[in-house]
Amino acid sequence: MERSGIELITLADVQAAAGRIRRRAVRTPLLSCPWAEGRLWLKPENLQPIGAFKIRGAVNAVRALPARRKAAGVVTHSSGNHGQALAFAARSEEVPCVVVVPEGAPKVKLDGMRRLGAEIVPVPPARRSEAADDIALRRGMVLVPPFDDREVIAGQGTVGLEVVEDLGGVDTVVVPVGGGGLASGTATAVKGLRPDVRVVGVEPELAAETAEGLGEGRLVSWSPERTGRTVADGVRVGPSELTFAHMKERLDGIVTVAEEEIVHAMGVIAREARVVAEPSGALAAAAHLAGRVRGEAVVAVVSGGNVDPVLLRRALDEG
């Protein structure tokens, strides 16, 4: 299916990805939340080997490469979770991996990438994409973007497959939105299997590029200085033309949450559900807890749990 000349991925693409990532990514459970208002389940992607959903897309993208291209190694730009995911996928396939990171990226995520064998290249936030392109050209490596890639989007969509398969009565799926790969893939899978189920995206108020763009019907871009104000470091990058096209076509809506609501949600789900979420990972739960998303059976995707310990302590104290 095409919109504005952009070919969107299909349910078949997501189903193919599910086969490739089997035995690499965890099929995460759905956790019932009797302590929450209404019927809420959490999808804890923090339980993945690298602590975030990004492993799904990275593994699918690497395993889909022809052997000769894969052998040259892979490169990406990432604030942490996609970088860790690609390093994990590269190590599993025994190929080199380089991750370009924005200066100031969380230490916990940088340490994770290094442990998985990635070469780290820090650059100013505005240069991360350009630097990754340059390394791919100079070293002959394959660029695997964090979200602007069909195979990455298809891999992330396996979250949606699992939700629909595991909760027949689901009527609303809530997903964090940054670059839009998770939302694009999840919406593709959910709508492909259950067109009646709503898929809603969530952004921080301080990094609401997709909300603004969908409201105006066009792709918009915020500066790194502007999005850098949010505590949710994993969603400080906005969508690409590819992911925006998917979300415009397949999301049922998008809502925003305040900084204090994000931190509050981190504390609540840590205490009540024993689920550790980084700020980006708590966005979907924050939207439900704040009353921005309602439904008879809601699944909130906890996209990752690689949180700085100091911030987690703050969330537990304040939440």
XYZ file of N, CA and C in Angstrom, residues 76-79 98-105 110 113-114 118-129 131-132 135 139:
93
model
N 25.087 2.499 13.013
C 23.854 3.228 13.263
C 24.151 4.463 14.090
N 23.096 5.277 14.322
C 23.170 6.377 15.289
C 22.055 6.151 16.293
N 22.351 6.399 17.572
C 21.392 6.051 18.604
C 21.756 6.709 19.926
N 20.715 7.041 20.706
C 20.963 7.543 22.062
C 21.229 6.392 23.021
N 29.323 -0.400 14.719
C 29.702 0.941 15.159
C 28.424 1.696 15.502
N 28.440 2.401 16.630
C 27.279 3.207 17.021
C 27.722 4.650 17.226
N 27.125 5.555 16.466
C 27.335 6.989 16.651
C 26.334 7.448 17.712
N 26.846 8.071 18.786
C 25.976 8.479 19.888
C 26.023 9.996 20.078
N 24.906 10.599 20.478
C 24.926 12.042 20.768
C 25.678 12.295 22.065
N 26.485 13.336 22.083
C 27.189 13.685 23.314
C 26.173 13.897 24.438
N 26.463 13.317 25.610
C 25.543 13.423 26.729
C 24.573 12.263 26.836
N 24.708 11.252 25.991
C 23.833 10.076 26.082
C 24.013 9.405 27.444
N 25.441 3.677 27.229
C 26.765 3.583 26.613
C 27.519 2.362 27.129
N 26.256 -0.769 25.405
C 26.747 -0.946 24.032
C 28.180 -1.460 24.031
N 28.990 -0.897 24.911
C 30.394 -1.330 24.962
C 30.495 -2.794 25.396
N 30.305 -3.038 20.774
C 30.184 -1.967 19.783
C 31.298 -0.944 19.932
N 31.720 -0.380 18.818
C 32.612 0.772 18.812
C 31.744 2.024 18.949
N 32.050 2.900 19.902
C 31.239 4.079 20.179
C 31.908 5.323 19.588
N 31.123 6.134 18.853
C 31.627 7.378 18.270
C 30.722 8.524 18.726
N 31.143 9.322 19.731
C 30.312 10.446 20.201
C 30.416 11.647 19.267
N 29.270 12.299 19.011
C 29.234 13.504 18.179
C 28.170 14.452 18.737
N 28.179 15.737 18.357
C 27.090 16.633 18.752
C 25.754 16.067 18.272
N 24.667 16.243 19.042
C 23.371 15.645 18.677
C 22.921 15.919 17.250
N 23.157 17.105 16.757
C 22.690 17.465 15.415
C 23.463 16.750 14.307
N 24.619 16.121 14.645
C 25.460 15.489 13.623
C 25.370 13.968 13.606
N 24.508 13.405 14.443
C 24.533 11.949 14.595
C 24.206 11.205 13.297
N 23.180 11.637 12.589
C 22.799 10.961 11.344
C 23.872 11.135 10.277
N 27.063 11.698 10.694
C 28.271 10.943 11.045
C 28.114 9.462 10.739
N 26.938 8.925 10.992
C 26.698 7.511 10.699
C 26.761 7.251 9.191
N 30.456 7.185 8.141
C 31.142 5.936 8.504
C 30.727 4.805 7.575
N 33.719 3.094 5.459
C 34.105 1.729 5.853
C 33.352 0.633 5.104
